[in-house]
Short mmCIF file of C-alpha atoms and ligand atoms in Angstrom, two decimals:
data_model
loop_
_atom_site.label_atom_id
_atom_site.label_comp_id
_atom_site.label_asym_id
_atom_site.label_seq_id
_atom_site.Cartn_x
_atom_site.Cartn_y
_atom_site.Cartn_z
CA SER A 3 27.20 49.56 -58.54
CA PHE A 4 23.93 49.25 -56.99
CA ARG A 5 21.20 51.30 -57.74
CA CYS A 6 19.63 51.57 -54.71
CA ARG A 7 21.73 51.11 -50.99
CA SER A 8 18.49 48.57 -50.16
CA ALA A 9 20.53 45.62 -51.83
CA PHE A 10 22.89 45.61 -48.77
CA LYS A 11 19.66 44.19 -46.64
CA LEU A 12 18.92 41.45 -49.65
CA LEU A 13 23.12 40.47 -49.92
CA GLU A 14 23.14 40.55 -45.94
CA ILE A 15 19.78 38.16 -45.91
CA ASP A 16 21.07 35.65 -48.20
CA ASP A 17 24.86 35.76 -47.35
CA LYS A 18 23.38 34.49 -44.05
CA HIS A 19 20.62 32.31 -45.30
CA LYS A 20 21.11 31.07 -48.89
CA ILE A 21 17.91 31.25 -50.55
CA LEU A 22 19.41 32.52 -54.12
CA GLN A 23 21.39 29.65 -55.85
CA PRO A 24 22.22 29.80 -59.86
CA GLY A 25 19.68 28.43 -62.04
CA LEU A 26 16.85 29.11 -59.94
CA SER A 27 13.67 31.64 -60.93
CA VAL A 28 13.36 34.63 -58.97
CA VAL A 29 10.19 37.68 -58.71
CA ASP A 30 11.15 40.46 -57.19
CA CYS A 31 8.18 42.73 -55.67
CA GLY A 32 7.99 46.24 -55.98
CA ALA A 33 11.55 46.00 -57.55
CA ALA A 34 11.97 49.73 -58.53
CA PRO A 35 14.88 51.11 -58.72
CA GLY A 36 16.07 47.66 -59.34
CA ALA A 37 18.56 47.25 -56.47
CA TRP A 38 17.03 43.79 -55.34
CA SER A 39 17.38 42.72 -59.20
CA GLN A 40 20.91 43.92 -59.65
CA VAL A 41 21.68 41.24 -56.40
CA ALA A 42 19.35 38.43 -58.06
CA LEU A 43 20.29 38.71 -60.83
CA GLN A 44 24.21 37.97 -59.74
CA ARG A 45 23.18 35.25 -57.47
CA VAL A 46 21.25 33.03 -59.78
CA ASN A 47 23.45 33.79 -62.79
CA ALA A 48 20.57 35.16 -64.46
CA ALA A 49 22.68 37.13 -67.29
CA GLY A 50 24.97 33.89 -67.75
CA ALA A 51 27.86 35.79 -66.39
CA ASP A 52 29.43 32.15 -65.02
CA PRO A 53 28.66 30.52 -68.54
CA GLU A 54 29.80 26.95 -65.70
CA LEU A 55 27.03 27.30 -63.80
CA ARG A 56 23.20 27.35 -64.43
CA ARG A 57 21.06 29.81 -65.70
CA GLY A 58 19.16 31.83 -63.45
CA THR A 59 15.56 34.45 -64.51
CA VAL A 60 14.63 37.32 -62.92
CA ILE A 61 11.54 39.42 -63.19
CA GLY A 62 11.03 42.43 -61.14
CA ILE A 63 7.48 44.07 -60.81
CA ASP A 64 7.18 47.54 -60.00
CA LEU A 65 3.69 50.34 -59.80
CA LEU A 66 6.54 52.64 -61.10
CA ASN A 67 8.68 52.46 -63.92
CA ILE A 68 11.83 50.60 -63.80
CA ALA A 69 15.48 51.28 -66.15
CA PRO A 70 16.57 48.31 -67.94
CA LEU A 71 19.14 45.99 -66.75
CA ASP A 72 20.77 43.16 -68.84
CA GLY A 73 19.48 39.70 -67.67
CA VAL A 74 16.05 40.68 -65.75
CA GLN A 75 12.41 41.40 -67.28
CA PHE A 76 10.84 43.97 -65.65
CA LEU A 77 7.56 44.65 -65.70
CA SER A 78 7.28 48.38 -64.62
CA ASN A 79 3.77 49.79 -64.40
CA HIS A 80 2.31 46.66 -62.74
CA ASP A 81 0.81 45.97 -59.89
CA ILE A 82 1.49 43.01 -58.16
CA THR A 83 -1.44 42.64 -55.74
CA ASP A 84 -3.64 42.08 -59.62
CA PRO A 85 -4.24 38.93 -60.22
CA ALA A 86 -3.51 39.97 -64.08
CA THR A 87 0.24 40.44 -63.48
CA HIS A 88 0.20 37.12 -61.65
CA ALA A 89 -1.70 35.73 -64.77
CA ARG A 90 1.27 37.52 -66.72
CA LEU A 91 3.80 36.24 -64.33
CA LEU A 92 2.97 32.74 -65.05
CA ASP A 93 3.71 32.85 -68.51
CA LEU A 94 6.82 34.60 -68.32
CA LEU A 95 8.20 32.12 -65.27
CA PRO A 96 9.95 28.76 -67.24
CA ASN A 97 7.25 26.36 -66.48
CA GLY A 98 5.76 28.69 -64.77
CA GLU A 99 7.00 28.14 -61.52
CA ALA A 100 9.48 30.71 -59.23
CA HIS A 101 11.67 28.95 -56.58
CA VAL A 102 11.84 32.38 -54.80
CA ILE A 103 9.27 35.10 -54.10
CA LEU A 104 11.70 38.70 -53.23
CA SER A 105 9.29 41.46 -51.95
CA ASP A 106 10.57 44.97 -50.08
CA MET A 107 7.43 46.43 -51.73
CA ALA A 108 6.06 49.60 -49.67
CA PRO A 109 2.65 51.89 -50.11
CA ASN A 110 3.91 55.14 -50.05
CA ALA A 111 3.58 55.96 -46.26
CA SER A 112 0.93 58.44 -44.97
CA GLY A 113 2.60 59.01 -41.78
CA TYR A 114 0.16 57.42 -39.68
CA LYS A 115 2.11 54.35 -38.80
CA ASP A 116 -1.00 51.97 -38.37
CA MET A 117 -2.88 52.62 -41.44
CA ASP A 118 0.74 52.18 -42.96
CA HIS A 119 1.37 49.44 -41.53
CA GLU A 120 -2.08 47.40 -42.29
CA LYS A 121 -2.30 48.91 -45.80
CA LEU A 122 1.40 47.14 -46.09
CA ILE A 123 0.59 43.68 -44.67
CA ASN A 124 -2.93 43.07 -46.72
CA MET A 125 -0.30 43.89 -49.52
CA CYS A 126 1.83 41.38 -48.11
CA LEU A 127 -1.01 38.99 -47.74
CA THR A 128 -1.80 38.58 -51.58
CA LEU A 129 1.69 37.78 -52.22
CA LEU A 130 0.29 34.28 -50.73
CA ASP A 131 -2.14 34.07 -53.41
CA LEU A 132 0.63 34.36 -56.04
CA ALA A 133 2.64 31.99 -54.26
CA GLU A 134 -0.25 29.34 -55.12
CA LYS A 135 -0.34 30.27 -58.19
CA ILE A 136 3.21 30.45 -59.16
CA LEU A 137 5.53 29.02 -56.27
CA GLN A 138 7.24 25.56 -56.59
CA PRO A 139 6.85 23.01 -53.51
CA GLY A 140 10.02 23.40 -51.44
CA GLY A 141 10.30 27.57 -52.58
CA ALA A 142 11.07 30.26 -50.57
CA LEU A 143 8.92 33.75 -49.57
CA VAL A 144 11.11 37.24 -48.14
CA CYS A 145 8.62 39.89 -47.82
CA LYS A 146 8.66 42.98 -45.76
CA TYR A 147 6.36 44.35 -43.34
CA TRP A 148 6.29 47.68 -41.09
CA ASP A 149 5.68 45.68 -37.22
CA GLY A 150 2.75 46.33 -35.66
CA ILE A 151 -0.66 44.34 -34.48
CA LEU A 152 -1.71 42.97 -37.41
CA ALA A 153 2.09 40.82 -38.18
CA HIS A 154 1.11 37.94 -36.21
CA LYS A 155 -1.76 37.48 -38.67
CA LEU A 156 0.04 37.34 -41.42
CA GLN A 157 2.90 34.93 -39.71
CA GLU A 158 -0.11 32.44 -38.76
CA LYS A 159 -0.83 32.57 -43.24
CA LEU A 160 2.74 32.16 -43.55
CA SER A 161 3.24 29.55 -40.81
CA SER A 162 0.07 27.48 -42.38
CA VAL A 163 1.57 27.05 -45.88
CA PHE A 164 5.38 27.42 -45.29
CA GLY A 165 7.50 25.01 -43.22
CA SER A 166 9.73 27.45 -41.45
CA VAL A 167 9.02 30.94 -40.86
CA LYS A 168 12.17 33.31 -39.67
CA ILE A 169 11.66 36.98 -38.73
CA LEU A 170 14.88 38.69 -40.02
CA LYS A 171 15.95 42.77 -38.94
CA PRO A 172 18.92 43.18 -40.79
CA LYS A 173 21.66 45.50 -39.98
CA ALA A 174 21.73 47.63 -43.20
CA SER A 175 18.27 48.07 -42.21
CA ARG A 176 17.48 51.42 -40.00
CA LYS A 177 17.68 50.78 -35.85
CA ASP A 178 14.96 53.15 -35.82
CA SER A 179 12.31 51.86 -38.48
CA ALA A 180 10.03 49.30 -38.32
CA GLU A 181 10.86 47.53 -41.46
CA LEU A 182 10.79 43.69 -40.56
CA TYR A 183 11.30 41.26 -43.12
CA PHE A 184 9.78 37.64 -42.93
CA LEU A 185 12.20 34.76 -44.30
CA ALA A 186 9.32 31.61 -45.15
CA ARG A 187 10.56 28.67 -46.67
CA MET A 188 9.81 25.11 -47.66
CA TYR A 189 6.64 26.08 -49.03
CA LYS A 190 3.69 23.58 -49.23
CA LYS A 191 0.77 24.00 -51.56
CA PRO A 192 -2.23 24.98 -49.34
CA ILE A 193 -4.96 22.05 -49.21
CA LYS A 194 -8.38 23.46 -50.37
N1 SAM B 30 14.21 46.28 -53.74
C1 SAM B 30 13.85 47.93 -54.25
C2 SAM B 30 15.88 48.33 -54.59
O1 SAM B 30 15.91 47.26 -54.00
O2 SAM B 30 15.62 48.69 -55.71
C3 SAM B 30 13.19 48.84 -53.08
C4 SAM B 30 11.98 48.73 -53.16
S1 SAM B 30 11.11 50.33 -52.44
C5 SAM B 30 11.51 50.25 -51.12
C6 SAM B 30 9.07 49.60 -52.34
C7 SAM B 30 8.71 49.61 -54.00
O3 SAM B 30 7.21 49.01 -53.86
C8 SAM B 30 8.45 51.08 -54.62
O4 SAM B 30 9.37 51.48 -56.01
C9 SAM B 30 6.88 51.00 -55.08
O5 SAM B 30 6.40 51.59 -56.23
C10 SAM B 30 7.05 49.91 -55.17
N2 SAM B 30 4.93 49.23 -54.45
C11 SAM B 30 4.51 49.47 -53.93
N3 SAM B 30 3.11 48.90 -54.48
C12 SAM B 30 3.46 48.22 -55.33
C13 SAM B 30 2.72 47.41 -56.08
N4 SAM B 30 1.33 47.14 -55.73
N5 SAM B 30 2.85 46.53 -56.67
C14 SAM B 30 3.97 46.85 -57.09
N6 SAM B 30 5.27 47.76 -56.65
C15 SAM B 30 5.18 48.06 -55.53
#
């Protein structure tokens, strides 16, 4: 069983878009309590449950503590926007590279819609710095955001470094919430 209903959002996204494959390396940002990591663990075969398939890697990060899960490496009490966390991930990932970055992270909602929106967009923007350090060319990013006036800015930045960017609203996501996901694929390292 899953630690949280949010698992069904990732299952739905992955069933449709086939992002997670056995053998891939995945970084799960904002991973507590760990349901997305449970899904990723199964889909990339990170615990080696199927010995016939390649074995992948899942690393989950959260500001909060995350209970251990066999086959997943958790960085509890880590801030994914902190460059020190990026350095830690580079060390832990096989060849220092991830194929997929997942982010279901969200700040504690203040109740002020515009402020929460802006805060989450700024957090998502830091994932582009992380991608530059760890994401393989051709890699993918799934990230949650709350819709609002700055969403187009994030979309433009994503479009400048990913070959394809889609907006997803999983059925498992409450209809009345402003929650949406960007699915960005075919990463190209930015030209400096
Ligand atoms: N996907 C998770 C699951 O399926 O179990 C649920 C994630 S929950 C909606 C959002 C998480 O983002 C919270 O646990 C929160 O602590 C985390 N978070 C917020 N800001 C963060 C940051 N800067 N670094 C790491 N995690 C963060």
